mmCIF file with all atom_site columns, C-alpha atoms in Angstrom:
data_model
loop_
_atom_site.group_PDB
_atom_site.id
_atom_site.type_symbol
_atom_site.label_atom_id
_atom_site.label_alt_id
_atom_site.label_comp_id
_atom_site.label_asym_id
_atom_site.label_entity_id
_atom_site.label_seq_id
_atom_site.pdbx_PDB_ins_code
_atom_site.Cartn_x
_atom_site.Cartn_y
_atom_site.Cartn_z
_atom_site.occupancy
_atom_site.B_iso_or_equiv
_atom_site.pdbx_formal_charge
_atom_site.auth_seq_id
_atom_site.auth_comp_id
_atom_site.auth_asym_id
_atom_site.auth_atom_id
_atom_site.pdbx_PDB_model_num
ATOM 1   C CA . UNK A 1 1   ? 0.000   0.000   0.000  1.00 81.00 ? 1   UNK A CA 1
ATOM 2   C CA . UNK A 1 2   ? 1.133   3.498   -0.730 1.00 91.00 ? 2   UNK A CA 1
ATOM 3   C CA . UNK A 1 3   ? 1.318   5.841   2.277  1.00 93.00 ? 3   UNK A CA 1
ATOM 4   C CA . UNK A 1 4   ? -1.248  8.630   1.914  1.00 96.00 ? 4   UNK A CA 1
ATOM 5   C CA . UNK A 1 5   ? 0.355   12.055  1.433  1.00 96.00 ? 5   UNK A CA 1
ATOM 6   C CA . UNK A 1 6   ? -1.445  13.498  4.452  1.00 96.00 ? 6   UNK A CA 1
ATOM 7   C CA . UNK A 1 7   ? 0.095   10.796  6.687  1.00 93.00 ? 7   UNK A CA 1
ATOM 8   C CA . UNK A 1 8   ? 3.591   11.480  5.345  1.00 93.00 ? 8   UNK A CA 1
ATOM 9   C CA . UNK A 1 9   ? 3.074   15.217  5.911  1.00 93.00 ? 9   UNK A CA 1
ATOM 10  C CA . UNK A 1 10  ? 1.832   14.634  9.464  1.00 90.00 ? 10  UNK A CA 1
ATOM 11  C CA . UNK A 1 11  ? 4.828   12.455  10.310 1.00 90.00 ? 11  UNK A CA 1
ATOM 12  C CA . UNK A 1 12  ? 7.274   14.952  8.791  1.00 91.00 ? 12  UNK A CA 1
ATOM 13  C CA . UNK A 1 13  ? 5.677   17.731  10.823 1.00 89.00 ? 13  UNK A CA 1
ATOM 14  C CA . UNK A 1 14  ? 5.873   15.730  14.079 1.00 88.00 ? 14  UNK A CA 1
ATOM 15  C CA . UNK A 1 15  ? 9.437   14.517  13.542 1.00 90.00 ? 15  UNK A CA 1
ATOM 16  C CA . UNK A 1 16  ? 11.184  17.113  11.392 1.00 89.00 ? 16  UNK A CA 1
ATOM 17  C CA . UNK A 1 17  ? 9.467   20.472  11.795 1.00 87.00 ? 17  UNK A CA 1
ATOM 18  C CA . UNK A 1 18  ? 9.004   20.704  15.558 1.00 84.00 ? 18  UNK A CA 1
ATOM 19  C CA . UNK A 1 19  ? 11.698  20.345  18.196 1.00 87.00 ? 19  UNK A CA 1
ATOM 20  C CA . UNK A 1 20  ? 11.787  17.164  20.255 1.00 92.00 ? 20  UNK A CA 1
ATOM 21  C CA . UNK A 1 21  ? 11.341  16.793  23.982 1.00 94.00 ? 21  UNK A CA 1
ATOM 22  C CA . UNK A 1 22  ? 13.044  14.292  26.234 1.00 95.00 ? 22  UNK A CA 1
ATOM 23  C CA . UNK A 1 23  ? 12.427  12.838  29.675 1.00 97.00 ? 23  UNK A CA 1
ATOM 24  C CA . UNK A 1 24  ? 13.584  14.285  32.987 1.00 96.00 ? 24  UNK A CA 1
ATOM 25  C CA . UNK A 1 25  ? 14.949  11.021  34.340 1.00 97.00 ? 25  UNK A CA 1
ATOM 26  C CA . UNK A 1 26  ? 15.491  7.377   33.499 1.00 98.00 ? 26  UNK A CA 1
ATOM 27  C CA . UNK A 1 27  ? 12.624  5.065   34.477 1.00 98.00 ? 27  UNK A CA 1
ATOM 28  C CA . UNK A 1 28  ? 11.703  1.404   34.268 1.00 98.00 ? 28  UNK A CA 1
ATOM 29  C CA . UNK A 1 29  ? 8.148   0.055   34.316 1.00 98.00 ? 29  UNK A CA 1
ATOM 30  C CA . UNK A 1 30  ? 6.939   -3.544  34.320 1.00 97.00 ? 30  UNK A CA 1
ATOM 31  C CA . UNK A 1 31  ? 3.334   -3.645  33.208 1.00 97.00 ? 31  UNK A CA 1
ATOM 32  C CA . UNK A 1 32  ? 0.598   -6.190  32.559 1.00 96.00 ? 32  UNK A CA 1
ATOM 33  C CA . UNK A 1 33  ? -2.486  -5.500  30.476 1.00 95.00 ? 33  UNK A CA 1
ATOM 34  C CA . UNK A 1 34  ? -5.502  -7.776  30.866 1.00 91.00 ? 34  UNK A CA 1
ATOM 35  C CA . UNK A 1 35  ? -9.120  -7.448  29.755 1.00 87.00 ? 35  UNK A CA 1
ATOM 36  C CA . UNK A 1 36  ? -11.996 -9.860  30.090 1.00 84.00 ? 36  UNK A CA 1
ATOM 37  C CA . UNK A 1 37  ? -14.084 -9.734  26.928 1.00 79.00 ? 37  UNK A CA 1
ATOM 38  C CA . UNK A 1 38  ? -17.059 -11.997 27.349 1.00 80.00 ? 38  UNK A CA 1
ATOM 39  C CA . UNK A 1 39  ? -15.733 -15.545 27.120 1.00 77.00 ? 39  UNK A CA 1
ATOM 40  C CA . UNK A 1 40  ? -12.236 -14.457 26.156 1.00 82.00 ? 40  UNK A CA 1
ATOM 41  C CA . UNK A 1 41  ? -9.403  -12.910 28.127 1.00 86.00 ? 41  UNK A CA 1
ATOM 42  C CA . UNK A 1 42  ? -6.826  -10.748 26.366 1.00 90.00 ? 42  UNK A CA 1
ATOM 43  C CA . UNK A 1 43  ? -3.498  -10.228 28.106 1.00 94.00 ? 43  UNK A CA 1
ATOM 44  C CA . UNK A 1 44  ? 0.159   -9.352  27.626 1.00 95.00 ? 44  UNK A CA 1
ATOM 45  C CA . UNK A 1 45  ? 3.027   -8.104  29.761 1.00 96.00 ? 45  UNK A CA 1
ATOM 46  C CA . UNK A 1 46  ? 6.405   -6.493  29.254 1.00 97.00 ? 46  UNK A CA 1
ATOM 47  C CA . UNK A 1 47  ? 9.021   -4.267  30.836 1.00 98.00 ? 47  UNK A CA 1
ATOM 48  C CA . UNK A 1 48  ? 9.930   -0.905  29.351 1.00 98.00 ? 48  UNK A CA 1
ATOM 49  C CA . UNK A 1 49  ? 12.630  1.597   30.165 1.00 98.00 ? 49  UNK A CA 1
ATOM 50  C CA . UNK A 1 50  ? 13.356  5.122   29.011 1.00 98.00 ? 50  UNK A CA 1
ATOM 51  C CA . UNK A 1 51  ? 16.222  7.551   29.493 1.00 98.00 ? 51  UNK A CA 1
ATOM 52  C CA . UNK A 1 52  ? 17.256  10.877  27.992 1.00 96.00 ? 52  UNK A CA 1
ATOM 53  C CA . UNK A 1 53  ? 19.359  10.752  24.814 1.00 95.00 ? 53  UNK A CA 1
ATOM 54  C CA . UNK A 1 54  ? 20.415  13.074  22.006 1.00 91.00 ? 54  UNK A CA 1
ATOM 55  C CA . UNK A 1 55  ? 18.886  10.850  19.309 1.00 91.00 ? 55  UNK A CA 1
ATOM 56  C CA . UNK A 1 56  ? 15.932  8.526   19.370 1.00 95.00 ? 56  UNK A CA 1
ATOM 57  C CA . UNK A 1 57  ? 16.555  4.806   19.628 1.00 96.00 ? 57  UNK A CA 1
ATOM 58  C CA . UNK A 1 58  ? 14.443  1.806   20.497 1.00 97.00 ? 58  UNK A CA 1
ATOM 59  C CA . UNK A 1 59  ? 15.763  -1.661  21.234 1.00 97.00 ? 59  UNK A CA 1
ATOM 60  C CA . UNK A 1 60  ? 13.594  -4.703  21.691 1.00 97.00 ? 60  UNK A CA 1
ATOM 61  C CA . UNK A 1 61  ? 14.564  -7.952  23.365 1.00 95.00 ? 61  UNK A CA 1
ATOM 62  C CA . UNK A 1 62  ? 11.801  -10.373 22.494 1.00 93.00 ? 62  UNK A CA 1
ATOM 63  C CA . UNK A 1 63  ? 13.350  -13.715 21.585 1.00 92.00 ? 63  UNK A CA 1
ATOM 64  C CA . UNK A 1 64  ? 10.703  -16.290 20.733 1.00 91.00 ? 64  UNK A CA 1
ATOM 65  C CA . UNK A 1 65  ? 7.861   -13.745 20.646 1.00 94.00 ? 65  UNK A CA 1
ATOM 66  C CA . UNK A 1 66  ? 5.728   -13.540 17.485 1.00 94.00 ? 66  UNK A CA 1
ATOM 67  C CA . UNK A 1 67  ? 6.893   -10.779 15.125 1.00 96.00 ? 67  UNK A CA 1
ATOM 68  C CA . UNK A 1 68  ? 3.329   -9.439  15.082 1.00 96.00 ? 68  UNK A CA 1
ATOM 69  C CA . UNK A 1 69  ? 3.415   -8.904  18.858 1.00 96.00 ? 69  UNK A CA 1
ATOM 70  C CA . UNK A 1 70  ? 6.795   -7.159  18.680 1.00 97.00 ? 70  UNK A CA 1
ATOM 71  C CA . UNK A 1 71  ? 5.424   -4.857  15.956 1.00 97.00 ? 71  UNK A CA 1
ATOM 72  C CA . UNK A 1 72  ? 2.363   -4.135  18.106 1.00 97.00 ? 72  UNK A CA 1
ATOM 73  C CA . UNK A 1 73  ? 4.525   -3.188  21.100 1.00 98.00 ? 73  UNK A CA 1
ATOM 74  C CA . UNK A 1 74  ? 6.686   -0.907  18.956 1.00 97.00 ? 74  UNK A CA 1
ATOM 75  C CA . UNK A 1 75  ? 3.521   0.680   17.551 1.00 97.00 ? 75  UNK A CA 1
ATOM 76  C CA . UNK A 1 76  ? 2.202   1.312   21.083 1.00 98.00 ? 76  UNK A CA 1
ATOM 77  C CA . UNK A 1 77  ? 5.451   3.029   22.119 1.00 98.00 ? 77  UNK A CA 1
ATOM 78  C CA . UNK A 1 78  ? 5.756   5.195   18.997 1.00 97.00 ? 78  UNK A CA 1
ATOM 79  C CA . UNK A 1 79  ? 2.080   6.177   19.040 1.00 96.00 ? 79  UNK A CA 1
ATOM 80  C CA . UNK A 1 80  ? 2.463   7.419   22.611 1.00 97.00 ? 80  UNK A CA 1
ATOM 81  C CA . UNK A 1 81  ? 5.777   9.224   22.092 1.00 97.00 ? 81  UNK A CA 1
ATOM 82  C CA . UNK A 1 82  ? 4.479   11.025  18.991 1.00 95.00 ? 82  UNK A CA 1
ATOM 83  C CA . UNK A 1 83  ? 1.208   12.146  20.599 1.00 93.00 ? 83  UNK A CA 1
ATOM 84  C CA . UNK A 1 84  ? 2.348   14.256  23.546 1.00 89.00 ? 84  UNK A CA 1
ATOM 85  C CA . UNK A 1 85  ? 0.973   17.727  22.888 1.00 81.00 ? 85  UNK A CA 1
ATOM 86  C CA . UNK A 1 86  ? 2.475   19.452  19.837 1.00 80.00 ? 86  UNK A CA 1
ATOM 87  C CA . UNK A 1 87  ? 5.948   18.054  20.473 1.00 86.00 ? 87  UNK A CA 1
ATOM 88  C CA . UNK A 1 88  ? 7.171   14.491  20.081 1.00 93.00 ? 88  UNK A CA 1
ATOM 89  C CA . UNK A 1 89  ? 9.143   12.912  22.913 1.00 96.00 ? 89  UNK A CA 1
ATOM 90  C CA . UNK A 1 90  ? 11.943  11.535  20.755 1.00 95.00 ? 90  UNK A CA 1
ATOM 91  C CA . UNK A 1 91  ? 15.122  12.701  22.485 1.00 95.00 ? 91  UNK A CA 1
ATOM 92  C CA . UNK A 1 92  ? 15.250  9.414   24.383 1.00 97.00 ? 92  UNK A CA 1
ATOM 93  C CA . UNK A 1 93  ? 16.350  5.799   24.390 1.00 98.00 ? 93  UNK A CA 1
ATOM 94  C CA . UNK A 1 94  ? 13.612  3.202   24.869 1.00 98.00 ? 94  UNK A CA 1
ATOM 95  C CA . UNK A 1 95  ? 14.090  -0.478  25.650 1.00 98.00 ? 95  UNK A CA 1
ATOM 96  C CA . UNK A 1 96  ? 11.394  -3.156  25.626 1.00 98.00 ? 96  UNK A CA 1
ATOM 97  C CA . UNK A 1 97  ? 12.066  -6.580  27.102 1.00 97.00 ? 97  UNK A CA 1
ATOM 98  C CA . UNK A 1 98  ? 10.562  -9.232  29.362 1.00 96.00 ? 98  UNK A CA 1
ATOM 99  C CA . UNK A 1 99  ? 7.718   -9.900  26.934 1.00 96.00 ? 99  UNK A CA 1
ATOM 100 C CA . UNK A 1 100 ? 5.182   -12.378 28.269 1.00 92.00 ? 100 UNK A CA 1
ATOM 101 C CA . UNK A 1 101 ? 3.203   -14.127 25.590 1.00 88.00 ? 101 UNK A CA 1
ATOM 102 C CA . UNK A 1 102 ? 0.083   -15.591 27.196 1.00 81.00 ? 102 UNK A CA 1
ATOM 103 C CA . UNK A 1 103 ? -0.633  -17.977 24.335 1.00 84.00 ? 103 UNK A CA 1
ATOM 104 C CA . UNK A 1 104 ? -4.224  -17.846 23.181 1.00 86.00 ? 104 UNK A CA 1
ATOM 105 C CA . UNK A 1 105 ? -4.867  -14.805 25.401 1.00 89.00 ? 105 UNK A CA 1
ATOM 106 C CA . UNK A 1 106 ? -2.206  -12.723 23.631 1.00 91.00 ? 106 UNK A CA 1
ATOM 107 C CA . UNK A 1 107 ? -2.934  -10.668 20.534 1.00 94.00 ? 107 UNK A CA 1
ATOM 108 C CA . UNK A 1 108 ? -1.734  -7.677  18.557 1.00 95.00 ? 108 UNK A CA 1
ATOM 109 C CA . UNK A 1 109 ? -4.205  -5.515  20.505 1.00 94.00 ? 109 UNK A CA 1
ATOM 110 C CA . UNK A 1 110 ? -2.968  -6.778  23.891 1.00 95.00 ? 110 UNK A CA 1
ATOM 111 C CA . UNK A 1 111 ? 0.687   -6.029  23.089 1.00 97.00 ? 111 UNK A CA 1
ATOM 112 C CA . UNK A 1 112 ? -0.202  -2.626  21.625 1.00 97.00 ? 112 UNK A CA 1
ATOM 113 C CA . UNK A 1 113 ? -2.099  -1.729  24.790 1.00 97.00 ? 113 UNK A CA 1
ATOM 114 C CA . UNK A 1 114 ? 0.495   -3.002  27.265 1.00 97.00 ? 114 UNK A CA 1
ATOM 115 C CA . UNK A 1 115 ? 3.256   -1.065  25.485 1.00 98.00 ? 115 UNK A CA 1
ATOM 116 C CA . UNK A 1 116 ? 1.127   2.084   25.206 1.00 98.00 ? 116 UNK A CA 1
ATOM 117 C CA . UNK A 1 117 ? 0.199   2.018   28.889 1.00 98.00 ? 117 UNK A CA 1
ATOM 118 C CA . UNK A 1 118 ? 3.787   1.239   29.957 1.00 98.00 ? 118 UNK A CA 1
ATOM 119 C CA . UNK A 1 119 ? 5.017   4.218   27.911 1.00 98.00 ? 119 UNK A CA 1
ATOM 120 C CA . UNK A 1 120 ? 2.385   6.492   29.457 1.00 98.00 ? 120 UNK A CA 1
ATOM 121 C CA . UNK A 1 121 ? 3.685   5.462   32.886 1.00 98.00 ? 121 UNK A CA 1
ATOM 122 C CA . UNK A 1 122 ? 7.294   6.090   31.822 1.00 98.00 ? 122 UNK A CA 1
ATOM 123 C CA . UNK A 1 123 ? 6.275   9.588   30.729 1.00 98.00 ? 123 UNK A CA 1
ATOM 124 C CA . UNK A 1 124 ? 4.135   10.193  33.801 1.00 97.00 ? 124 UNK A CA 1
ATOM 125 C CA . UNK A 1 125 ? 1.032   11.207  31.863 1.00 96.00 ? 125 UNK A CA 1
ATOM 126 C CA . UNK A 1 126 ? -1.356  9.007   33.850 1.00 96.00 ? 126 UNK A CA 1
ATOM 127 C CA . UNK A 1 127 ? -2.557  9.375   37.442 1.00 96.00 ? 127 UNK A CA 1
ATOM 128 C CA . UNK A 1 128 ? -0.210  8.232   40.225 1.00 95.00 ? 128 UNK A CA 1
ATOM 129 C CA . UNK A 1 129 ? 2.953   8.518   38.084 1.00 95.00 ? 129 UNK A CA 1
ATOM 130 C CA . UNK A 1 130 ? 5.088   11.676  38.433 1.00 96.00 ? 130 UNK A CA 1
ATOM 131 C CA . UNK A 1 131 ? 5.342   13.761  35.274 1.00 96.00 ? 131 UNK A CA 1
ATOM 132 C CA . UNK A 1 132 ? 8.542   12.897  33.395 1.00 97.00 ? 132 UNK A CA 1
ATOM 133 C CA . UNK A 1 133 ? 8.507   14.913  30.164 1.00 96.00 ? 133 UNK A CA 1
ATOM 134 C CA . UNK A 1 134 ? 11.299  17.482  29.938 1.00 94.00 ? 134 UNK A CA 1
ATOM 135 C CA . UNK A 1 135 ? 9.867   20.325  27.926 1.00 86.00 ? 135 UNK A CA 1
ATOM 136 C CA . UNK A 1 136 ? 13.346  21.658  27.083 1.00 77.00 ? 136 UNK A CA 1
ATOM 137 C CA . UNK A 1 137 ? 13.196  21.376  23.344 1.00 69.00 ? 137 UNK A CA 1
ATOM 138 C CA . UNK A 1 138 ? 15.903  19.918  21.121 1.00 67.00 ? 138 UNK A CA 1
ATOM 139 C CA . UNK A 1 139 ? 16.212  20.370  17.403 1.00 68.00 ? 139 UNK A CA 1
ATOM 140 C CA . UNK A 1 140 ? 14.984  17.309  15.477 1.00 64.00 ? 140 UNK A CA 1
ATOM 141 C CA . UNK A 1 141 ? 17.534  14.836  14.142 1.00 56.00 ? 141 UNK A CA 1
ATOM 142 C CA . UNK A 1 142 ? 17.248  13.207  10.734 1.00 51.00 ? 142 UNK A CA 1
ATOM 143 C CA . UNK A 1 143 ? 15.977  9.659   10.480 1.00 44.00 ? 143 UNK A CA 1
ATOM 144 C CA . UNK A 1 144 ? 19.591  8.561   10.027 1.00 39.00 ? 144 UNK A CA 1
ATOM 145 C CA . UNK A 1 145 ? 20.746  10.345  13.189 1.00 47.00 ? 145 UNK A CA 1
ATOM 146 C CA . UNK A 1 146 ? 22.660  12.866  11.126 1.00 47.00 ? 146 UNK A CA 1
ATOM 147 C CA . UNK A 1 147 ? 23.093  16.570  11.816 1.00 45.00 ? 147 UNK A CA 1
ATOM 148 C CA . UNK A 1 148 ? 20.092  18.573  13.025 1.00 44.00 ? 148 UNK A CA 1
ATOM 149 C CA . UNK A 1 149 ? 17.625  19.513  10.340 1.00 40.00 ? 149 UNK A CA 1
ATOM 150 C CA . UNK A 1 150 ? 17.374  23.172  9.456  1.00 37.00 ? 150 UNK A CA 1
ATOM 151 C CA . UNK A 1 151 ? 14.025  24.664  10.408 1.00 35.00 ? 151 UNK A CA 1
ATOM 152 C CA . UNK A 1 152 ? 12.630  28.012  9.319  1.00 34.00 ? 152 UNK A CA 1
#
């Protein structure tokens, strides 16, 4: 499928045209997501960490976990980092590990949700978690971690 122009423009605006934020401090969160849906339970668990960095990076340790579930977790993290106000939180290093695949109870949706909620806790944008976004803006870096992009 071809990426719609409006989606490419939105991503370029979020990543290249606005400065990036970081986090105030390094954090680690272990999180489990579970929902009872009629006769079916959906669940997944993982551990996520975040720390300030000049360039964005994400590393995933998920040996033996379905590729679809790894993609879902990455999607949950990126969706959350890109949707914090008008600025993306991309001046950081994220690690995902300790994936727990609950067999028939696991799904793309469960791994998306567990990663999204873990990232919200890392950022402190949910109740009972101290705010952790550093609103000191950094110029965006290119997708290849090259020199800062020039903005007008």
